[in-house]
mmCIF file of C-alpha atoms and ligand atoms in Angstrom:
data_model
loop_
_atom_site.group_PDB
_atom_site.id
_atom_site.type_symbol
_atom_site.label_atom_id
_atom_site.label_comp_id
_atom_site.label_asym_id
_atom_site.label_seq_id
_atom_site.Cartn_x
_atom_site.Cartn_y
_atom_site.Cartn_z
ATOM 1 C CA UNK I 1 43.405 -39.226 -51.824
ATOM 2 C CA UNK I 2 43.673 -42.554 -53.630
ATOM 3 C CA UNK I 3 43.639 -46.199 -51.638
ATOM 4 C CA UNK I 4 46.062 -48.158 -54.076
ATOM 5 C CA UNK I 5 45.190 -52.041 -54.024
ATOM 6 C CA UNK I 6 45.678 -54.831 -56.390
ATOM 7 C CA UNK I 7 42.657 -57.026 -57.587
ATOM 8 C CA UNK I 8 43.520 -60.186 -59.691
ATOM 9 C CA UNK I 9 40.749 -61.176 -62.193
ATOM 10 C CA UNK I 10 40.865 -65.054 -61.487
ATOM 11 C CA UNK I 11 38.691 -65.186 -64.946
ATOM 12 C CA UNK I 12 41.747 -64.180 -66.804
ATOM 13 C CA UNK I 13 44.244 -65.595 -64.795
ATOM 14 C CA UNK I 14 46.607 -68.265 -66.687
ATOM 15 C CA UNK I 15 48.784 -69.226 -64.473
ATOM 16 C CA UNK I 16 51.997 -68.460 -66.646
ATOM 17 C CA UNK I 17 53.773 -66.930 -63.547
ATOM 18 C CA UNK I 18 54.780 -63.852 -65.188
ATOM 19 C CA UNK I 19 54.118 -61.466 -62.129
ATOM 20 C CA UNK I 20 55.947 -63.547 -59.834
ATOM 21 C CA UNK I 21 59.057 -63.084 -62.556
ATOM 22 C CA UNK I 22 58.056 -59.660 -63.164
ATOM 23 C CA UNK I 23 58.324 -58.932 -59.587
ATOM 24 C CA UNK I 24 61.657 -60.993 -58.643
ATOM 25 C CA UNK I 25 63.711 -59.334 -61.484
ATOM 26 C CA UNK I 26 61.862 -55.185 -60.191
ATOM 27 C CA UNK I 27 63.048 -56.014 -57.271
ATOM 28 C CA UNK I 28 66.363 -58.137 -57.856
ATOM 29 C CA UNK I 29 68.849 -55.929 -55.770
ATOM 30 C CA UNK I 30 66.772 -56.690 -52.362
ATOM 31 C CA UNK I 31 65.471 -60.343 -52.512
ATOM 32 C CA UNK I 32 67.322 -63.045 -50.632
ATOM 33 C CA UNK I 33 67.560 -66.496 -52.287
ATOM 34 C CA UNK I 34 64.180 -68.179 -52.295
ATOM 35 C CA UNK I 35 62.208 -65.512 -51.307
ATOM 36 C CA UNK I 36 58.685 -64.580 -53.847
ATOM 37 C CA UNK I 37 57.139 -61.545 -52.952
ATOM 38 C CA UNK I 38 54.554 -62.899 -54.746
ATOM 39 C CA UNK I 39 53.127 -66.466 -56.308
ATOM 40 C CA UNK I 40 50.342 -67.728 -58.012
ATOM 41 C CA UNK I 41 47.914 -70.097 -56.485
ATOM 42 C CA UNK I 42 45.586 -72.566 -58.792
ATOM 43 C CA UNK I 43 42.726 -74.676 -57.473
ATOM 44 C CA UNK I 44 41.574 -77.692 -58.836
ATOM 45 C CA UNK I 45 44.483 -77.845 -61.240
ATOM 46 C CA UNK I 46 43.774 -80.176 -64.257
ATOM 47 C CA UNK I 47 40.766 -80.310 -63.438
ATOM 48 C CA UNK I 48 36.645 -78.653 -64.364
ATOM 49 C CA UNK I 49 36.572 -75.474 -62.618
ATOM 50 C CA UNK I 50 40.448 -74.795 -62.327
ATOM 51 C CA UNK I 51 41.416 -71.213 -60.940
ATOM 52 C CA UNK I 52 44.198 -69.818 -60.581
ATOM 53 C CA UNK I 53 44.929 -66.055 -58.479
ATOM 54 C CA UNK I 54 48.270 -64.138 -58.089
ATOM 55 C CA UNK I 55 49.060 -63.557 -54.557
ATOM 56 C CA UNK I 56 50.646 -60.986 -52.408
ATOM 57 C CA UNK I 57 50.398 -58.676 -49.480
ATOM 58 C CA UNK I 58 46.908 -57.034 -50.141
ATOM 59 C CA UNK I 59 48.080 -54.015 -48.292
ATOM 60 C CA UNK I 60 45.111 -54.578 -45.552
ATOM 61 C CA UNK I 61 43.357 -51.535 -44.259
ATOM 62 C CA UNK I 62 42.891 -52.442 -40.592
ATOM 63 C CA UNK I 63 46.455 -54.906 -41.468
ATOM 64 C CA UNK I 64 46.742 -57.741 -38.809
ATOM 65 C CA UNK I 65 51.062 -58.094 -39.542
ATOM 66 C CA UNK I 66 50.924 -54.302 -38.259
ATOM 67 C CA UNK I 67 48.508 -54.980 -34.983
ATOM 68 C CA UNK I 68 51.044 -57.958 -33.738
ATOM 69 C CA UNK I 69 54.274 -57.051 -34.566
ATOM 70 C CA UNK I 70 56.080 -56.459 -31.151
ATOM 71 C CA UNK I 71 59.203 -54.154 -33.072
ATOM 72 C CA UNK I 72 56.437 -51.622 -34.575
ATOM 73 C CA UNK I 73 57.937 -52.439 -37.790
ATOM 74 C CA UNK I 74 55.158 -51.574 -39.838
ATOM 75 C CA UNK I 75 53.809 -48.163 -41.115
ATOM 76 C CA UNK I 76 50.835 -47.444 -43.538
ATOM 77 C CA UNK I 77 51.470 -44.972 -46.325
ATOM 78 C CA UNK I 78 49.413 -41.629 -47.227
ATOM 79 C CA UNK I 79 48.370 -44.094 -50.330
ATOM 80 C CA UNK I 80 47.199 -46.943 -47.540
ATOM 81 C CA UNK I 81 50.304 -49.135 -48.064
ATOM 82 C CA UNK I 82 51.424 -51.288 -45.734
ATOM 83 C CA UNK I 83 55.214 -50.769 -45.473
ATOM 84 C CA UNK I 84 57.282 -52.143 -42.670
ATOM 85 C CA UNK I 85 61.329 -50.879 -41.674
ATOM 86 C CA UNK I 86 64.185 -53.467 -41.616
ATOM 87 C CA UNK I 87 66.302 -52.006 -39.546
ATOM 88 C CA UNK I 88 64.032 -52.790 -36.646
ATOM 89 C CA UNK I 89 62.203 -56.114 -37.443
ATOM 90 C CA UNK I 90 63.602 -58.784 -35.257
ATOM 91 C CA UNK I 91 62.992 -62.174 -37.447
ATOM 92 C CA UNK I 92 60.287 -63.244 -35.385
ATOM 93 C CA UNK I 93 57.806 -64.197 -37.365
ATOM 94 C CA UNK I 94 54.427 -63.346 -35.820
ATOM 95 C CA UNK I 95 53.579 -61.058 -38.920
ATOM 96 C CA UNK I 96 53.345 -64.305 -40.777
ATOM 97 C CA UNK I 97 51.318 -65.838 -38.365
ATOM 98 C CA UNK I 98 49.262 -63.009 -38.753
ATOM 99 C CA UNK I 99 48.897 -62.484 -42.318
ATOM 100 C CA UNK I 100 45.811 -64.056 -44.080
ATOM 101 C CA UNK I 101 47.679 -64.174 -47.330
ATOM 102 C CA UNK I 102 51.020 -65.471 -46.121
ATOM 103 C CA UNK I 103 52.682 -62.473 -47.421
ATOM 104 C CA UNK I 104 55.513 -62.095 -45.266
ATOM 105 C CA UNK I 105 59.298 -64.011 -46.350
ATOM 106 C CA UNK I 106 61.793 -64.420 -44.826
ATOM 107 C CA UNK I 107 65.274 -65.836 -46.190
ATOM 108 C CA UNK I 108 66.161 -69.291 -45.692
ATOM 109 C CA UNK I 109 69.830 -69.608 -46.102
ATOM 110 C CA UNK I 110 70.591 -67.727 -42.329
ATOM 111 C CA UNK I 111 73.250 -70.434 -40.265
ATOM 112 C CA UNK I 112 71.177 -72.403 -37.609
ATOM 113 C CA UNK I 113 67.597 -71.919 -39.348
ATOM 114 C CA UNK I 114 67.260 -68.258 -38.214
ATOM 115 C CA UNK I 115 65.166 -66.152 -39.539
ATOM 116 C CA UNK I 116 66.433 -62.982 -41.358
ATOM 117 C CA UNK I 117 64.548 -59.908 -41.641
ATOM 118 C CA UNK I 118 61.167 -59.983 -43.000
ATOM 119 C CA UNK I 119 60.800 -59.398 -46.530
ATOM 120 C CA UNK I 120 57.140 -58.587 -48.326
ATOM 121 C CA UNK I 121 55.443 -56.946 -51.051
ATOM 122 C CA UNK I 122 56.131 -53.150 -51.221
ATOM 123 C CA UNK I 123 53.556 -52.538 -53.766
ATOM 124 C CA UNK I 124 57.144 -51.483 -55.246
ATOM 125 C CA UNK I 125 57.161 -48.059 -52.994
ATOM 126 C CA UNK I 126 60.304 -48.925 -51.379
ATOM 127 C CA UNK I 127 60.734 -48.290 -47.806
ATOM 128 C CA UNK I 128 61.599 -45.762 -44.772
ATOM 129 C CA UNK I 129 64.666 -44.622 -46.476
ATOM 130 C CA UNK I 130 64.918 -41.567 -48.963
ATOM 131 C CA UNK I 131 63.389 -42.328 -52.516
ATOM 132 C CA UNK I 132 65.768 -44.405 -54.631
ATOM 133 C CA UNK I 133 69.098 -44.501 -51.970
ATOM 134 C CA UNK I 134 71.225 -47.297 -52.128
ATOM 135 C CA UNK I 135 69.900 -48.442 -48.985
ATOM 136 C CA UNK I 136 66.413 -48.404 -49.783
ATOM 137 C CA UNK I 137 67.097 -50.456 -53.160
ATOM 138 C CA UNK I 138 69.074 -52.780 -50.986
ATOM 139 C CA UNK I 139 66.469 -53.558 -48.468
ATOM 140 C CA UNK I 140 63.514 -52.742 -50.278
ATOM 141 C CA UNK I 141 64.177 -52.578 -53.849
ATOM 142 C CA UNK I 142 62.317 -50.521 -56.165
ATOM 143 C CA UNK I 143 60.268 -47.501 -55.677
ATOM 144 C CA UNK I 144 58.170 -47.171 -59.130
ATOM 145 C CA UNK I 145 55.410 -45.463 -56.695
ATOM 146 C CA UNK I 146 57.887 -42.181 -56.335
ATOM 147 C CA UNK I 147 58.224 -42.497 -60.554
ATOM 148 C CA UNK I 148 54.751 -42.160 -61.196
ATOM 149 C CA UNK I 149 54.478 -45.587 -61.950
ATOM 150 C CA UNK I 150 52.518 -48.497 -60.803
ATOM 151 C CA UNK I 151 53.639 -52.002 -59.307
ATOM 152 C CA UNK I 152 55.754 -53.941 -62.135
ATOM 153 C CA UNK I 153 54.070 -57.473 -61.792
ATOM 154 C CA UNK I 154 50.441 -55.835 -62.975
ATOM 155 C CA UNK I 155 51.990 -53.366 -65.258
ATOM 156 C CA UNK I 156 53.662 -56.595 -66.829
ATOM 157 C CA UNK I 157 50.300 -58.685 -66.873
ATOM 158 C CA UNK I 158 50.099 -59.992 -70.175
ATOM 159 C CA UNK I 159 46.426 -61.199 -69.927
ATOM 160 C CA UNK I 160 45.587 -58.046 -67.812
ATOM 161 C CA UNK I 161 44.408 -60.177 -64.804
ATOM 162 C CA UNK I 162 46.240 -58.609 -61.668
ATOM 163 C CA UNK I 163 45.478 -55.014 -61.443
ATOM 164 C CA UNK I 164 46.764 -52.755 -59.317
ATOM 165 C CA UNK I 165 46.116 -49.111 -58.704
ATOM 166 C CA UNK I 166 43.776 -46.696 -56.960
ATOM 167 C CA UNK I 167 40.859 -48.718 -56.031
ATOM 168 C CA UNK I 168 38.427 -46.647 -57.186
ATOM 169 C CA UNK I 169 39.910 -47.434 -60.809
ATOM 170 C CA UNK I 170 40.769 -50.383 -60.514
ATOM 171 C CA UNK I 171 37.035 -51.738 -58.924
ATOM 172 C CA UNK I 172 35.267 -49.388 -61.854
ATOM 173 C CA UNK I 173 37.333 -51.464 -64.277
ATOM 174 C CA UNK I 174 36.245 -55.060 -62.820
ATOM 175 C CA UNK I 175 33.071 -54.261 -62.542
ATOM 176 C CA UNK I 176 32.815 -53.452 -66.293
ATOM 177 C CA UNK I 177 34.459 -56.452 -67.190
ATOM 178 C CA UNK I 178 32.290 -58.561 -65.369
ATOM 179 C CA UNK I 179 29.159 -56.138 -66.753
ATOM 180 C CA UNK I 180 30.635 -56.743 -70.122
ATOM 181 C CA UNK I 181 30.668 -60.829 -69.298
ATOM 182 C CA UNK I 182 27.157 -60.169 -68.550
ATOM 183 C CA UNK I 183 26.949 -64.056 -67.420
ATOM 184 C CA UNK I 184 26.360 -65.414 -64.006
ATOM 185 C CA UNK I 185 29.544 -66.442 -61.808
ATOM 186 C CA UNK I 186 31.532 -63.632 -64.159
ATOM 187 C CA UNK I 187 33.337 -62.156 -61.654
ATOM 188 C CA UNK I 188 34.830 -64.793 -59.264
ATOM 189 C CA UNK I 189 35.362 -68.709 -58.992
ATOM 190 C CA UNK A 1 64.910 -41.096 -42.966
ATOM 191 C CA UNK A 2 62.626 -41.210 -40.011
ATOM 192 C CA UNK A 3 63.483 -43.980 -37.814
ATOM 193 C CA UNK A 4 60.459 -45.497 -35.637
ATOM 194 C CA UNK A 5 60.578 -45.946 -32.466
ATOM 195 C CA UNK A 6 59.615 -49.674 -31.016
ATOM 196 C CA UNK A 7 56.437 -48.878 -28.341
ATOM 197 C CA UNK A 8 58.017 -49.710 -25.629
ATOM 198 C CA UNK A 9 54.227 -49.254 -24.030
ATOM 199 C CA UNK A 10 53.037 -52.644 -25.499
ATOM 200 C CA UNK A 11 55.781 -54.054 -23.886
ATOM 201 C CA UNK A 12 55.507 -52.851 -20.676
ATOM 202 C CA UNK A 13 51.440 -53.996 -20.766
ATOM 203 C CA UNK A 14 52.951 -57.673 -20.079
ATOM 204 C CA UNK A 15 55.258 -56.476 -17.213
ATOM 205 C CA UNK A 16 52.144 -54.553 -15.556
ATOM 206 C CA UNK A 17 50.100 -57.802 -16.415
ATOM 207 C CA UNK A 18 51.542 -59.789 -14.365
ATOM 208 C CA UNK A 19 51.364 -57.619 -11.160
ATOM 209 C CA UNK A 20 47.981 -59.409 -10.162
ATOM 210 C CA UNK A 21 45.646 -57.778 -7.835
ATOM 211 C CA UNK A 22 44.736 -54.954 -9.995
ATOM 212 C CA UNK A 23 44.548 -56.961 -12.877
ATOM 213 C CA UNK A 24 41.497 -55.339 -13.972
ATOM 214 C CA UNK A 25 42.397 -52.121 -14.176
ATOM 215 C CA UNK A 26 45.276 -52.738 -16.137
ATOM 216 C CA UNK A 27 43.332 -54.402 -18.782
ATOM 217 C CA UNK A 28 41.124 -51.347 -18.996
ATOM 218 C CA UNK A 29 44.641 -49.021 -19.276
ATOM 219 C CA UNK A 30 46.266 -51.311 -21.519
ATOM 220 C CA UNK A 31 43.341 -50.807 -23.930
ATOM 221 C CA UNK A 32 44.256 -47.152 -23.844
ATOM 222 C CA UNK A 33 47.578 -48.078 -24.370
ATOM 223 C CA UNK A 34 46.987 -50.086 -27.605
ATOM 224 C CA UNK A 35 44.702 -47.346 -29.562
ATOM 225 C CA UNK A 36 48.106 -45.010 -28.833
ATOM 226 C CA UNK A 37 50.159 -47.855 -29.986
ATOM 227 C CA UNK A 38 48.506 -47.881 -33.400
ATOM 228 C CA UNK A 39 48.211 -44.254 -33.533
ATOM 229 C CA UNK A 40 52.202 -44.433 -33.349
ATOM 230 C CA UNK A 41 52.192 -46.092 -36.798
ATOM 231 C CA UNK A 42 52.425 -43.071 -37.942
ATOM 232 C CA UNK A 43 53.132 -41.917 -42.057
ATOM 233 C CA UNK A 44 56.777 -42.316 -42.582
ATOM 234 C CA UNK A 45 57.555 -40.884 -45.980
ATOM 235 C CA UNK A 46 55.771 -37.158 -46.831
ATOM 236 C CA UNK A 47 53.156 -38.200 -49.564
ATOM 237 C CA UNK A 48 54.988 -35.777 -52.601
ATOM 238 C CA UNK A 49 56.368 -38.440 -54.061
ATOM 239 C CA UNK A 50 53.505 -40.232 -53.691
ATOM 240 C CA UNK A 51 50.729 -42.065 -55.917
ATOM 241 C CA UNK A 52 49.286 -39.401 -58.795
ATOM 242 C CA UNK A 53 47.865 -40.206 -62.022
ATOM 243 C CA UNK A 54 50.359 -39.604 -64.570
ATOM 244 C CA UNK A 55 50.090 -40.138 -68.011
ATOM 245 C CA UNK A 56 52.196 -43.352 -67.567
ATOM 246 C CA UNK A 57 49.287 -44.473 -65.140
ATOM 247 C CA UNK A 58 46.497 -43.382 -67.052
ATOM 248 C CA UNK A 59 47.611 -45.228 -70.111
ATOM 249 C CA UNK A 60 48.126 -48.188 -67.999
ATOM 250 C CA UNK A 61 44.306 -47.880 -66.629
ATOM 251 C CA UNK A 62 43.803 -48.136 -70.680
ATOM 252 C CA UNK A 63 44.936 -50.914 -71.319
ATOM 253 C CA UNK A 64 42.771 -52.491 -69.084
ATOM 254 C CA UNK A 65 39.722 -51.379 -70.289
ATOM 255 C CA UNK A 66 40.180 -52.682 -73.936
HETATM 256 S S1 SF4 Z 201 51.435 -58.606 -44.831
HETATM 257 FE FE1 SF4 Z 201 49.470 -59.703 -44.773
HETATM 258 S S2 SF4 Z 201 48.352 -58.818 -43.013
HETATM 259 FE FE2 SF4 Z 201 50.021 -57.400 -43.543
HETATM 260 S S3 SF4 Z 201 49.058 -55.898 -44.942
HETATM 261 FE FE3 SF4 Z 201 50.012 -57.513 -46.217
HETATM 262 S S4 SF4 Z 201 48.316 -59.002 -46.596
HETATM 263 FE FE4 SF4 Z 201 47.683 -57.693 -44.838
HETATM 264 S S1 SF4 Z 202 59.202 -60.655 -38.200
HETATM 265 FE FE1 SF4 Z 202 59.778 -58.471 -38.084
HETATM 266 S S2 SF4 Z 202 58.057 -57.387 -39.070
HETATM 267 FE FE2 SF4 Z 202 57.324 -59.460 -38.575
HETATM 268 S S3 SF4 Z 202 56.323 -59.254 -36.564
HETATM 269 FE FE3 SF4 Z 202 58.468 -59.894 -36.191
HETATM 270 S S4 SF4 Z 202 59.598 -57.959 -35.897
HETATM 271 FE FE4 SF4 Z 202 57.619 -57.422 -36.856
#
């Protein structure tokens, strides 16, 4: 059974954003103004040594959002996908306290600051409800997973950075690219 | 759809917390408590239509080799 993961390739990284678009237009018909299921982070920007990575929920094996969450919102797929049911999240928040990544969103437009439900990453497997129902493109948005298909923000890549896939693949793949590199500090920073 | 059920058993460790003498004990039963709770986390969508390598994958795994 395949472990699907994403792995961005900070060497090939260029910042240009695409993913993030890639990912707010997949997933359009469930995203609340301002939310980014995913964004790209750059270190020392303008500067020697600049870096940028793409960043979302990493789908965590032993996930910390999952361990505090006091509505048991979250459930981990056969695939080892962290997916987590509306209908029952309260707004509270602690998953994002949780989260190493800051992964979990939550819309800002609610009437005395409240917090709305939680929105993350679905690795674009939708959520609890049947494949491709209205309701699960409305609170979840797309489910390319259940169309033999693989996240749209690293199928959209253009530089081939942010992978995504069954690890095995995917970490086979980096580590010939950084083989391939053959040069010290290949892989990372 | 399979709706989940909040634990109401992590809840009820901070009612039994705060009972006081037997403290102790609790924390040892609320540890039991907690594996269960995770446990409850359990697979909510039957894994059919699931990740498998289809060509549309495979050509995708590909294009990141070249
Ligand atoms: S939301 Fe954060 S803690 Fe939870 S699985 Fe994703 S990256 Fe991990
Ligand atoms: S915001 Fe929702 S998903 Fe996050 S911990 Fe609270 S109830 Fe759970």
């Amino acid at each position: 059974m395949a472990t699907l993961k994403f792995l961005c390739d900070t060497k090939r990284c260029i910042e240009c954003n695409g993913c993030v678009t890639a990912c707010k237009n997949e997933n359009a018909s469930a995203l609340e103004w301002g939310i980014n299921r995913r964004r790209v982070v750059t270190i020392n920007d303008g500067k020697q040594g600049e870096a940028s990575i793409s960043v979302a929920c990493m789908h965590c094996d032993d996930a910390p959002c999952m361990a505090v969450c006091p509505a048991n919102c979250f459930y981990k797929t056969e695939d080892g996908l962290v997916l987590h049911n509306k209908d029952t999240c309260i707004g509270c928040g602690y998953c994002l306290y949780a989260c190493p990544f800051g992964a979990p969103q939550f819309p800002k437009s609610g009437a005395f600051g409240a917090r709305g439900k939680m929105d993350k990453c679905t690795f674009c497997a939708g959520g609890p409800e049947e494949n491709h129902s209205e309701a699960e493109m409305k609170k979840y948005g797309s489910n390319r997973i259940a169309e033999g298909k693989l996240p749209m923000c690293a199928e959209l890549c253009a530089t081939k950075s942010l992978l995504a896939g069954d690890a095995d693949v995917v970490s086979a793949i980096f580590r010939e690219r950084v083989a391939y590199r053959g040069a010290k500090n290949a892989a990372w920073g | 759809m399979k709706k989940q059920q909040p634990d109401l058993s992590r809840r009820s460790l901070l009612k039994t917390l705060t009972v006081g003498s037997a403290a102790t004990a609790v924390v040892a039963a609320s540890g039991i408590s907690v594996a269960h709770a995770k446990e409850g986390n359990a697979v909510s969508k039957q894994n059919k239509d699931g990740y498998h390598e289809t060509a549309h994958i495979r050509a995708y795994y590909n294009s990141l080799r070249s």
